[in-house]
Amino acid sequence: MDQKKEIVSRFAIRGTVAELAPVGNGLINDTYRVRTASKEDPDYILQRINHHIFQDVDLLQTNIQRITDHIRAKLIAAGETDIERKALRIVPTHSGQLYDFDGESYWRVMVYIADSVTYEAMDSHLAELTGEAFGRFQHQLSDMPEGALRETIPNFHNIEFRLEGFRQAIDADLKGRLNEVRPLVDELLARAAEMCKAEVLHRAGKLPKRVTHCDTKVNNLLFDQAGQPLCVIDLDTTMPGYVLSDFGDFIRTGANTGAEDDPDLNNVNVNMDVFRAFSTGYIRSAGDFLTPTERENLPFGAKMLTYMQTIRFLTDYLEGDTYYKIKHPTHNLQRSYAQFKLLQSIEAHEKEMSDFIAGL
Ligand code: GN1
Ligand code: MG
């Protein structure tokens, strides 16, 4: 850990580092909690940025700075208190840079939000708070000037682009794994046209791009000790996109009765209580800026994001596991089957979802 302490010393932190330990369970970056010696000084988060995935680190950090500045200004204008716990703060290097490159890796430091907690398990109460918090996040960023944010991963939630990658992986069949997954591939390809609806609506001028988070898992939301939401974190993929992406990615991750990679497909189903609670909270804070088309297509978002994740895991499996961190050789395959099972369950509940949203 001494090497990491040396890295932290390049940033303009207050106090001295007492302890440094890995935290979190992200599939992309490596994250460490940095504890300082004195209670007077804040703790920090140190991250190694995966620059194979986020190839333009300068753009990435500039985006995040703009987002956090915008949120902070909104909180101040609204007369909020406790702003340092409700907006993230990037700590620059001593020379004022938003990240450090050591010749091999890119590093960044943020202030650790004091006395905050994250949740992994889900229930209706938490889902409603989470829906409200992500809706508020979108609302806070809804008036960012056009062009202020760029795509940190080009075409990140563009299903047409993901399908193109999937088809290329199928054609190349680099690892000879296609045969084994053919039935799943066929099921997915049969749904391709239907899943492109958002892109089609966008081209027709009927679905706007707004600022979206693009990774709306409950553990990307910090809560205070009393269980109230404080701050949305992991802003790496906050960029122009469709609101139904954020809605859908929460349902995919939060309204699953099983795990994202559940080996037992019987565990995997959409949890309609969580769906209803999340929708209620989300519509409460986002409802007044959504267009009827956006609102109507929220259940489609749940379907599309789950489909997209199935395709992304399966593409990575076909390509030999170069993108996601895996814990065993068929992990991406296991994730693909679990996500596909969730997709089927969402399909079976789509009408029920639409009726519920329409009634809110
Ligand atoms: C990745 O690293 P993590 O868990 O925040 C991925 C998301 C996927 C998710 C699947 C930049 O997020 O898009 O939905 O894994 N992030 C990126 O668990 O690809
Ligand atoms: Mg993430």
Short mmCIF file of N, CA, C and O in Angstrom, two decimals, residues 94-214:
data_model
loop_
_atom_site.label_atom_id
_atom_site.label_comp_id
_atom_site.label_asym_id
_atom_site.label_seq_id
_atom_site.Cartn_x
_atom_site.Cartn_y
_atom_site.Cartn_z
N HIS A 94 -1.32 18.63 -6.87
CA HIS A 94 -0.69 19.88 -6.42
C HIS A 94 -0.53 20.86 -7.58
O HIS A 94 -0.49 22.06 -7.38
N SER A 95 -0.46 20.33 -8.80
CA SER A 95 -0.33 21.26 -9.93
C SER A 95 -1.70 21.61 -10.54
O SER A 95 -1.76 22.18 -11.62
N GLY A 96 -2.79 21.24 -9.85
CA GLY A 96 -4.11 21.67 -10.29
C GLY A 96 -4.77 20.78 -11.32
O GLY A 96 -5.81 21.13 -11.88
N GLN A 97 -4.20 19.61 -11.57
CA GLN A 97 -4.80 18.67 -12.54
C GLN A 97 -5.92 17.86 -11.89
O GLN A 97 -5.86 17.55 -10.70
N LEU A 98 -6.90 17.43 -12.69
CA LEU A 98 -8.03 16.66 -12.14
C LEU A 98 -7.72 15.17 -12.00
O LEU A 98 -8.57 14.39 -11.56
N TYR A 99 -6.51 14.76 -12.40
CA TYR A 99 -6.09 13.36 -12.27
C TYR A 99 -4.57 13.32 -12.39
O TYR A 99 -3.94 14.33 -12.75
N ASP A 100 -4.00 12.17 -12.06
CA ASP A 100 -2.55 12.01 -12.17
C ASP A 100 -2.25 10.79 -13.04
O ASP A 100 -2.92 9.77 -12.92
N PHE A 101 -1.29 10.92 -13.92
CA PHE A 101 -0.86 9.79 -14.74
C PHE A 101 0.57 9.45 -14.34
O PHE A 101 1.45 10.31 -14.40
N ASP A 102 0.79 8.21 -13.91
CA ASP A 102 2.13 7.86 -13.42
C ASP A 102 2.96 7.13 -14.48
O ASP A 102 3.94 6.46 -14.15
N GLY A 103 2.57 7.23 -15.72
CA GLY A 103 3.31 6.55 -16.79
C GLY A 103 2.67 5.21 -17.13
O GLY A 103 2.91 4.63 -18.19
N GLU A 104 1.82 4.72 -16.22
CA GLU A 104 1.18 3.43 -16.41
C GLU A 104 -0.33 3.52 -16.16
O GLU A 104 -1.13 3.09 -16.97
N SER A 105 -0.67 4.11 -15.02
CA SER A 105 -2.08 4.20 -14.64
C SER A 105 -2.51 5.64 -14.42
O SER A 105 -1.69 6.51 -14.13
N TYR A 106 -3.84 5.83 -14.57
CA TYR A 106 -4.45 7.12 -14.26
C TYR A 106 -5.10 7.02 -12.88
O TYR A 106 -5.81 6.05 -12.60
N TRP A 107 -4.88 8.03 -12.05
CA TRP A 107 -5.42 8.05 -10.69
C TRP A 107 -6.22 9.32 -10.46
O TRP A 107 -5.93 10.35 -11.04
N ARG A 108 -7.21 9.20 -9.58
CA ARG A 108 -7.94 10.40 -9.16
C ARG A 108 -8.29 10.26 -7.69
O ARG A 108 -8.35 9.14 -7.15
N VAL A 109 -8.56 11.41 -7.07
CA VAL A 109 -8.92 11.43 -5.65
C VAL A 109 -10.18 12.26 -5.49
O VAL A 109 -10.35 13.29 -6.15
N MET A 110 -11.07 11.77 -4.64
CA MET A 110 -12.26 12.54 -4.29
C MET A 110 -12.40 12.58 -2.77
O MET A 110 -11.87 11.70 -2.08
N VAL A 111 -13.11 13.58 -2.29
CA VAL A 111 -13.36 13.63 -0.85
C VAL A 111 -14.35 12.51 -0.50
O VAL A 111 -15.33 12.31 -1.21
N TYR A 112 -14.07 11.78 0.56
CA TYR A 112 -14.98 10.75 1.04
C TYR A 112 -16.11 11.41 1.81
O TYR A 112 -15.87 12.26 2.66
N ILE A 113 -17.33 11.04 1.49
CA ILE A 113 -18.47 11.68 2.15
C ILE A 113 -18.65 11.09 3.54
O ILE A 113 -18.91 9.89 3.69
N ALA A 114 -18.50 11.97 4.55
CA ALA A 114 -18.45 11.53 5.94
C ALA A 114 -19.76 10.87 6.38
O ALA A 114 -20.84 11.29 5.98
N ASP A 115 -19.63 9.86 7.21
CA ASP A 115 -20.79 9.19 7.83
C ASP A 115 -21.84 8.75 6.81
O ASP A 115 -23.04 8.92 7.04
N SER A 116 -21.39 8.25 5.68
CA SER A 116 -22.34 7.79 4.67
C SER A 116 -22.36 6.27 4.62
O SER A 116 -21.40 5.62 5.02
N VAL A 117 -23.47 5.73 4.15
CA VAL A 117 -23.57 4.28 3.99
C VAL A 117 -24.15 3.97 2.61
O VAL A 117 -24.83 4.80 2.01
N THR A 118 -23.88 2.77 2.12
CA THR A 118 -24.55 2.30 0.90
C THR A 118 -25.30 1.02 1.25
O THR A 118 -24.99 0.35 2.24
N TYR A 119 -26.28 0.69 0.43
CA TYR A 119 -27.06 -0.53 0.64
C TYR A 119 -26.87 -1.46 -0.54
O TYR A 119 -26.72 -1.01 -1.68
N GLU A 120 -26.89 -2.72 -0.29
CA GLU A 120 -26.86 -3.72 -1.36
C GLU A 120 -28.22 -4.41 -1.46
O GLU A 120 -28.72 -4.65 -2.55
N ALA A 121 -28.83 -4.72 -0.31
CA ALA A 121 -30.14 -5.40 -0.33
C ALA A 121 -31.24 -4.38 -0.61
O ALA A 121 -31.09 -3.20 -0.31
N MET A 122 -32.34 -4.84 -1.17
CA MET A 122 -33.40 -3.93 -1.63
C MET A 122 -34.72 -4.25 -0.95
O MET A 122 -35.00 -5.41 -0.64
N ASP A 123 -35.52 -3.22 -0.68
CA ASP A 123 -36.91 -3.41 -0.29
C ASP A 123 -37.71 -2.22 -0.82
O ASP A 123 -37.14 -1.30 -1.40
N SER A 124 -39.01 -2.22 -0.63
CA SER A 124 -39.86 -1.19 -1.24
C SER A 124 -39.53 0.21 -0.73
O SER A 124 -39.49 1.17 -1.49
N HIS A 125 -39.30 0.31 0.56
CA HIS A 125 -39.01 1.63 1.14
C HIS A 125 -37.75 2.22 0.49
O HIS A 125 -37.73 3.37 0.03
N LEU A 126 -36.72 1.40 0.43
CA LEU A 126 -35.45 1.85 -0.16
C LEU A 126 -35.62 2.15 -1.65
O LEU A 126 -35.06 3.12 -2.17
N ALA A 127 -36.42 1.35 -2.34
CA ALA A 127 -36.64 1.56 -3.77
C ALA A 127 -37.30 2.90 -4.03
O ALA A 127 -36.94 3.62 -4.96
N GLU A 128 -38.25 3.28 -3.18
CA GLU A 128 -38.93 4.55 -3.39
C GLU A 128 -37.97 5.73 -3.18
O GLU A 128 -37.93 6.67 -3.98
N LEU A 129 -37.16 5.64 -2.13
CA LEU A 129 -36.16 6.69 -1.87
C LEU A 129 -35.16 6.78 -3.03
O LEU A 129 -34.75 7.86 -3.44
N THR A 130 -34.79 5.61 -3.54
CA THR A 130 -33.80 5.56 -4.62
C THR A 130 -34.38 6.15 -5.90
O THR A 130 -33.72 6.91 -6.61
N GLY A 131 -35.64 5.83 -6.19
CA GLY A 131 -36.30 6.38 -7.37
C GLY A 131 -36.36 7.90 -7.30
O GLY A 131 -36.06 8.61 -8.26
N GLU A 132 -36.70 8.38 -6.11
CA GLU A 132 -36.81 9.82 -5.93
C GLU A 132 -35.43 10.48 -6.10
O GLU A 132 -35.30 11.54 -6.72
N ALA A 133 -34.40 9.83 -5.58
CA ALA A 133 -33.05 10.41 -5.64
C ALA A 133 -32.51 10.43 -7.08
O ALA A 133 -31.91 11.42 -7.50
N PHE A 134 -32.71 9.37 -7.82
CA PHE A 134 -32.22 9.39 -9.21
C PHE A 134 -33.05 10.34 -10.08
O PHE A 134 -32.52 10.98 -10.98
N GLY A 135 -34.34 10.45 -9.78
CA GLY A 135 -35.17 11.42 -10.50
C GLY A 135 -34.70 12.85 -10.21
O GLY A 135 -34.62 13.69 -11.10
N ARG A 136 -34.36 13.10 -8.95
CA ARG A 136 -33.88 14.43 -8.56
C ARG A 136 -32.54 14.73 -9.25
O ARG A 136 -32.29 15.83 -9.72
N PHE A 137 -31.69 13.71 -9.30
CA PHE A 137 -30.39 13.87 -9.97
C PHE A 137 -30.59 14.29 -11.43
O PHE A 137 -30.00 15.26 -11.91
N GLN A 138 -31.47 13.60 -12.13
CA GLN A 138 -31.76 13.97 -13.53
C GLN A 138 -32.32 15.39 -13.60
O GLN A 138 -31.97 16.16 -14.49
N HIS A 139 -33.19 15.70 -12.65
CA HIS A 139 -33.81 17.02 -12.64
C HIS A 139 -32.76 18.11 -12.43
O HIS A 139 -32.74 19.12 -13.14
N GLN A 140 -31.86 17.89 -11.46
CA GLN A 140 -30.81 18.88 -11.18
C GLN A 140 -29.96 19.17 -12.42
O GLN A 140 -29.47 20.26 -12.62
N LEU A 141 -29.77 18.14 -13.24
CA LEU A 141 -28.87 18.28 -14.39
C LEU A 141 -29.62 18.59 -15.68
O LEU A 141 -29.00 18.72 -16.74
N SER A 142 -30.96 18.73 -15.58
CA SER A 142 -31.76 18.84 -16.80
C SER A 142 -31.54 20.18 -17.52
O SER A 142 -31.88 20.30 -18.69
N ASP A 143 -30.97 21.16 -16.83
CA ASP A 143 -30.75 22.45 -17.51
C ASP A 143 -29.26 22.70 -17.77
O ASP A 143 -28.84 23.84 -17.94
N MET A 144 -28.45 21.66 -17.81
CA MET A 144 -27.05 21.87 -18.18
C MET A 144 -27.01 22.32 -19.63
O MET A 144 -27.76 21.80 -20.46
N PRO A 145 -26.13 23.26 -19.96
CA PRO A 145 -26.10 23.73 -21.35
C PRO A 145 -25.77 22.59 -22.32
O PRO A 145 -24.98 21.69 -22.00
N GLU A 146 -26.41 22.63 -23.45
CA GLU A 146 -26.18 21.64 -24.50
C GLU A 146 -24.68 21.59 -24.83
O GLU A 146 -24.03 22.62 -24.96
N GLY A 147 -24.14 20.40 -24.90
CA GLY A 147 -22.72 20.29 -25.25
C GLY A 147 -21.78 20.37 -24.06
O GLY A 147 -20.58 20.19 -24.20
N ALA A 148 -22.33 20.62 -22.85
CA ALA A 148 -21.45 20.72 -21.67
C ALA A 148 -20.81 19.37 -21.36
O ALA A 148 -19.68 19.29 -20.89
N LEU A 149 -21.55 18.30 -21.60
CA LEU A 149 -21.04 16.96 -21.33
C LEU A 149 -20.88 16.19 -22.62
O LEU A 149 -21.73 16.26 -23.50
N ARG A 150 -19.79 15.41 -22.70
CA ARG A 150 -19.62 14.55 -23.87
C ARG A 150 -19.67 13.09 -23.44
O ARG A 150 -19.64 12.79 -22.26
N GLU A 151 -19.75 12.19 -24.40
CA GLU A 151 -19.85 10.77 -24.07
C GLU A 151 -18.49 10.23 -23.65
O GLU A 151 -17.54 10.24 -24.42
N THR A 152 -18.40 9.77 -22.40
CA THR A 152 -17.11 9.26 -21.90
C THR A 152 -16.80 7.89 -22.51
O THR A 152 -15.63 7.53 -22.65
N ILE A 153 -17.84 7.15 -22.84
CA ILE A 153 -17.69 5.93 -23.63
C ILE A 153 -18.64 6.13 -24.82
O ILE A 153 -19.86 6.16 -24.62
N PRO A 154 -18.10 6.31 -26.00
CA PRO A 154 -18.99 6.60 -27.14
C PRO A 154 -20.05 5.51 -27.32
O PRO A 154 -19.74 4.32 -27.21
N ASN A 155 -21.29 5.94 -27.54
CA ASN A 155 -22.41 5.01 -27.78
C ASN A 155 -22.70 4.05 -26.62
O ASN A 155 -23.19 2.95 -26.83
N PHE A 156 -22.40 4.49 -25.41
CA PHE A 156 -22.46 3.58 -24.26
C PHE A 156 -23.79 2.83 -24.13
O PHE A 156 -23.81 1.61 -24.03
N HIS A 157 -24.90 3.56 -24.12
CA HIS A 157 -26.21 2.89 -24.01
C HIS A 157 -26.97 2.89 -25.34
O HIS A 157 -28.20 2.87 -25.36
N ASN A 158 -26.22 2.88 -26.43
CA ASN A 158 -26.84 2.83 -27.76
C ASN A 158 -26.99 1.37 -28.19
O ASN A 158 -26.01 0.69 -28.49
N ILE A 159 -28.23 0.90 -28.19
CA ILE A 159 -28.46 -0.53 -28.43
C ILE A 159 -28.08 -0.95 -29.85
O ILE A 159 -27.62 -2.07 -30.07
N GLU A 160 -28.22 -0.03 -30.79
CA GLU A 160 -27.83 -0.39 -32.17
C GLU A 160 -26.33 -0.66 -32.24
O GLU A 160 -25.88 -1.61 -32.90
N PHE A 161 -25.57 0.16 -31.55
CA PHE A 161 -24.12 -0.02 -31.49
C PHE A 161 -23.76 -1.33 -30.76
O PHE A 161 -22.90 -2.10 -31.19
N ARG A 162 -24.46 -1.61 -29.67
CA ARG A 162 -24.21 -2.85 -28.91
C ARG A 162 -24.54 -4.08 -29.76
O ARG A 162 -23.86 -5.10 -29.70
N LEU A 163 -25.60 -3.96 -30.56
CA LEU A 163 -25.98 -5.09 -31.42
C LEU A 163 -24.94 -5.31 -32.51
O LEU A 163 -24.65 -6.46 -32.87
N GLU A 164 -24.39 -4.21 -33.00
CA GLU A 164 -23.35 -4.34 -34.01
C GLU A 164 -22.14 -5.10 -33.44
O GLU A 164 -21.61 -6.01 -34.08
N GLY A 165 -21.75 -4.74 -32.23
CA GLY A 165 -20.64 -5.43 -31.56
C GLY A 165 -20.96 -6.89 -31.33
O GLY A 165 -20.11 -7.78 -31.48
N PHE A 166 -22.21 -7.15 -30.96
CA PHE A 166 -22.65 -8.53 -30.71
C PHE A 166 -22.55 -9.34 -32.01
O PHE A 166 -22.01 -10.45 -32.03
N ARG A 167 -23.04 -8.77 -33.10
CA ARG A 167 -23.01 -9.48 -34.39
C ARG A 167 -21.57 -9.73 -34.84
O ARG A 167 -21.26 -10.79 -35.37
N GLN A 168 -20.71 -8.76 -34.58
CA GLN A 168 -19.29 -8.97 -34.94
C GLN A 168 -18.69 -10.10 -34.13
O GLN A 168 -17.93 -10.93 -34.65
N ALA A 169 -19.03 -10.15 -32.84
CA ALA A 169 -18.50 -11.21 -31.98
C ALA A 169 -19.01 -12.57 -32.43
O ALA A 169 -18.27 -13.57 -32.39
N ILE A 170 -20.25 -12.61 -32.89
CA ILE A 170 -20.83 -13.87 -33.38
C ILE A 170 -20.08 -14.30 -34.64
O ILE A 170 -19.65 -15.46 -34.76
N ASP A 171 -19.90 -13.38 -35.58
CA ASP A 171 -19.22 -13.71 -36.84
C ASP A 171 -17.78 -14.15 -36.60
O ASP A 171 -17.31 -15.09 -37.23
N ALA A 172 -17.10 -13.47 -35.71
CA ALA A 172 -15.69 -13.79 -35.49
C ALA A 172 -15.54 -15.09 -34.69
O ALA A 172 -14.62 -15.88 -34.92
N ASP A 173 -16.43 -15.31 -33.74
CA ASP A 173 -16.39 -16.47 -32.86
C ASP A 173 -14.95 -16.80 -32.44
O ASP A 173 -14.50 -17.96 -32.55
N LEU A 174 -14.27 -15.82 -31.94
CA LEU A 174 -12.84 -15.90 -31.62
C LEU A 174 -12.43 -17.09 -30.76
O LEU A 174 -11.36 -17.66 -30.94
N LYS A 175 -13.27 -17.46 -29.81
CA LYS A 175 -12.90 -18.51 -28.85
C LYS A 175 -13.64 -19.82 -29.14
O LYS A 175 -13.59 -20.74 -28.33
N GLY A 176 -14.34 -19.88 -30.26
CA GLY A 176 -15.07 -21.11 -30.59
C GLY A 176 -16.18 -21.42 -29.60
O GLY A 176 -16.50 -22.58 -29.35
N ARG A 177 -16.80 -20.38 -29.04
CA ARG A 177 -17.83 -20.60 -28.01
C ARG A 177 -19.25 -20.48 -28.56
O ARG A 177 -20.22 -20.65 -27.82
N LEU A 178 -19.38 -20.16 -29.83
CA LEU A 178 -20.70 -19.85 -30.40
C LEU A 178 -21.67 -21.02 -30.33
O LEU A 178 -22.83 -20.87 -29.94
N ASN A 179 -21.17 -22.18 -30.70
CA ASN A 179 -22.03 -23.35 -30.75
C ASN A 179 -22.79 -23.59 -29.45
O ASN A 179 -24.00 -23.83 -29.45
N GLU A 180 -22.04 -23.48 -28.38
CA GLU A 180 -22.57 -23.73 -27.04
C GLU A 180 -23.68 -22.71 -26.68
O GLU A 180 -24.59 -23.04 -25.91
N VAL A 181 -23.63 -21.51 -27.25
CA VAL A 181 -24.59 -20.47 -26.84
C VAL A 181 -25.59 -20.14 -27.94
O VAL A 181 -26.36 -19.19 -27.81
N ARG A 182 -25.60 -20.96 -28.99
CA ARG A 182 -26.45 -20.67 -30.15
C ARG A 182 -27.93 -20.42 -29.80
O ARG A 182 -28.52 -19.44 -30.26
N PRO A 183 -28.55 -21.27 -28.97
CA PRO A 183 -29.97 -21.02 -28.66
C PRO A 183 -30.21 -19.64 -28.02
O PRO A 183 -31.18 -18.96 -28.36
N LEU A 184 -29.33 -19.25 -27.14
CA LEU A 184 -29.46 -17.93 -26.51
C LEU A 184 -29.25 -16.82 -27.54
O LEU A 184 -29.99 -15.83 -27.57
N VAL A 185 -28.25 -16.99 -28.40
CA VAL A 185 -27.99 -16.02 -29.46
C VAL A 185 -29.24 -15.83 -30.32
O VAL A 185 -29.64 -14.71 -30.62
N ASP A 186 -29.87 -16.93 -30.68
CA ASP A 186 -31.07 -16.84 -31.53
C ASP A 186 -32.20 -16.10 -30.83
O ASP A 186 -32.88 -15.27 -31.43
N GLU A 187 -32.40 -16.41 -29.56
CA GLU A 187 -33.43 -15.71 -28.78
C GLU A 187 -33.18 -14.21 -28.79
O GLU A 187 -34.10 -13.40 -28.92
N LEU A 188 -31.92 -13.85 -28.64
CA LEU A 188 -31.58 -12.42 -28.55
C LEU A 188 -31.74 -11.73 -29.90
O LEU A 188 -32.32 -10.64 -29.99
N LEU A 189 -31.25 -12.38 -30.95
CA LEU A 189 -31.35 -11.75 -32.27
C LEU A 189 -32.81 -11.58 -32.70
O LEU A 189 -33.16 -10.62 -33.38
N ALA A 190 -33.66 -12.51 -32.28
CA ALA A 190 -35.08 -12.41 -32.63
C ALA A 190 -35.73 -11.15 -32.05
O ALA A 190 -36.75 -10.67 -32.54
N ARG A 191 -35.13 -10.59 -30.98
CA ARG A 191 -35.70 -9.40 -30.34
C ARG A 191 -35.02 -8.11 -30.80
O ARG A 191 -35.36 -7.03 -30.32
N ALA A 192 -34.06 -8.21 -31.69
CA ALA A 192 -33.20 -7.05 -32.00
C ALA A 192 -33.99 -5.83 -32.47
O ALA A 192 -33.81 -4.73 -31.93
N ALA A 193 -34.87 -6.01 -33.45
CA ALA A 193 -35.55 -4.85 -34.04
C ALA A 193 -36.37 -4.11 -32.99
O ALA A 193 -36.30 -2.88 -32.88
N GLU A 194 -37.11 -4.86 -32.22
CA GLU A 194 -37.99 -4.28 -31.19
C GLU A 194 -37.19 -3.45 -30.17
O GLU A 194 -37.65 -2.42 -29.67
N MET A 195 -35.97 -3.89 -29.90
CA MET A 195 -35.17 -3.22 -28.87
C MET A 195 -34.58 -1.90 -29.36
O MET A 195 -34.05 -1.13 -28.57
N CYS A 196 -34.66 -1.66 -30.65
CA CYS A 196 -34.08 -0.41 -31.18
C CYS A 196 -35.06 0.76 -31.15
O CYS A 196 -34.76 1.85 -31.66
N LYS A 197 -36.22 0.53 -30.54
CA LYS A 197 -37.28 1.54 -30.51
C LYS A 197 -36.81 2.92 -30.02
O LYS A 197 -37.18 3.95 -30.60
N ALA A 198 -36.00 2.97 -28.98
CA ALA A 198 -35.59 4.27 -28.44
C ALA A 198 -34.78 5.05 -29.48
O ALA A 198 -34.99 6.25 -29.66
N GLU A 199 -33.88 4.37 -30.16
CA GLU A 199 -33.06 5.04 -31.18
C GLU A 199 -33.95 5.53 -32.33
O GLU A 199 -33.74 6.61 -32.87
N VAL A 200 -34.93 4.72 -32.68
CA VAL A 200 -35.85 5.10 -33.76
C VAL A 200 -36.66 6.33 -33.36
O VAL A 200 -36.77 7.30 -34.11
N LEU A 201 -37.19 6.31 -32.13
CA LEU A 201 -37.95 7.46 -31.63
C LEU A 201 -37.08 8.71 -31.58
O LEU A 201 -37.52 9.81 -31.91
N HIS A 202 -35.85 8.53 -31.18
CA HIS A 202 -34.93 9.69 -31.10
C HIS A 202 -34.70 10.30 -32.48
O HIS A 202 -34.79 11.52 -32.65
N ARG A 203 -34.46 9.45 -33.46
CA ARG A 203 -34.24 9.96 -34.81
C ARG A 203 -35.46 10.67 -35.37
O ARG A 203 -35.35 11.60 -36.15
N ALA A 204 -36.64 10.23 -34.91
CA ALA A 204 -37.88 10.86 -35.37
C ALA A 204 -38.19 12.13 -34.57
O ALA A 204 -39.25 12.74 -34.73
N GLY A 205 -37.28 12.51 -33.68
CA GLY A 205 -37.47 13.72 -32.88
C GLY A 205 -38.47 13.55 -31.75
O GLY A 205 -38.97 14.52 -31.19
N LYS A 206 -38.77 12.29 -31.38
CA LYS A 206 -39.81 12.06 -30.38
C LYS A 206 -39.27 11.68 -29.00
O LYS A 206 -40.04 11.53 -28.05
N LEU A 207 -37.98 11.44 -28.91
CA LEU A 207 -37.40 11.07 -27.60
C LEU A 207 -36.11 11.88 -27.41
O LEU A 207 -35.14 11.68 -28.14
N PRO A 208 -36.13 12.81 -26.42
CA PRO A 208 -34.96 13.69 -26.26
C PRO A 208 -33.80 13.00 -25.55
O PRO A 208 -34.00 12.03 -24.82
N LYS A 209 -32.60 13.52 -25.78
CA LYS A 209 -31.46 13.15 -24.94
C LYS A 209 -31.34 14.16 -23.83
O LYS A 209 -31.48 15.36 -24.06
N ARG A 210 -31.13 13.67 -22.64
CA ARG A 210 -30.92 14.53 -21.48
C ARG A 210 -29.65 14.05 -20.79
O ARG A 210 -29.02 13.13 -21.27
N VAL A 211 -29.36 14.64 -19.63
CA VAL A 211 -28.21 14.13 -18.88
C VAL A 211 -28.67 12.94 -18.03
O VAL A 211 -29.59 13.08 -17.22
N THR A 212 -28.03 11.81 -18.24
CA THR A 212 -28.42 10.60 -17.52
C THR A 212 -27.19 9.97 -16.85
O THR A 212 -26.06 10.18 -17.28
N HIS A 213 -27.43 9.18 -15.81
CA HIS A 213 -26.34 8.62 -15.01
C HIS A 213 -25.74 7.38 -15.65
O HIS A 213 -24.54 7.16 -15.61
N CYS A 214 -26.59 6.56 -16.22
CA CYS A 214 -26.16 5.34 -16.94
C CYS A 214 -25.52 4.26 -16.07
O CYS A 214 -24.80 3.40 -16.61
#
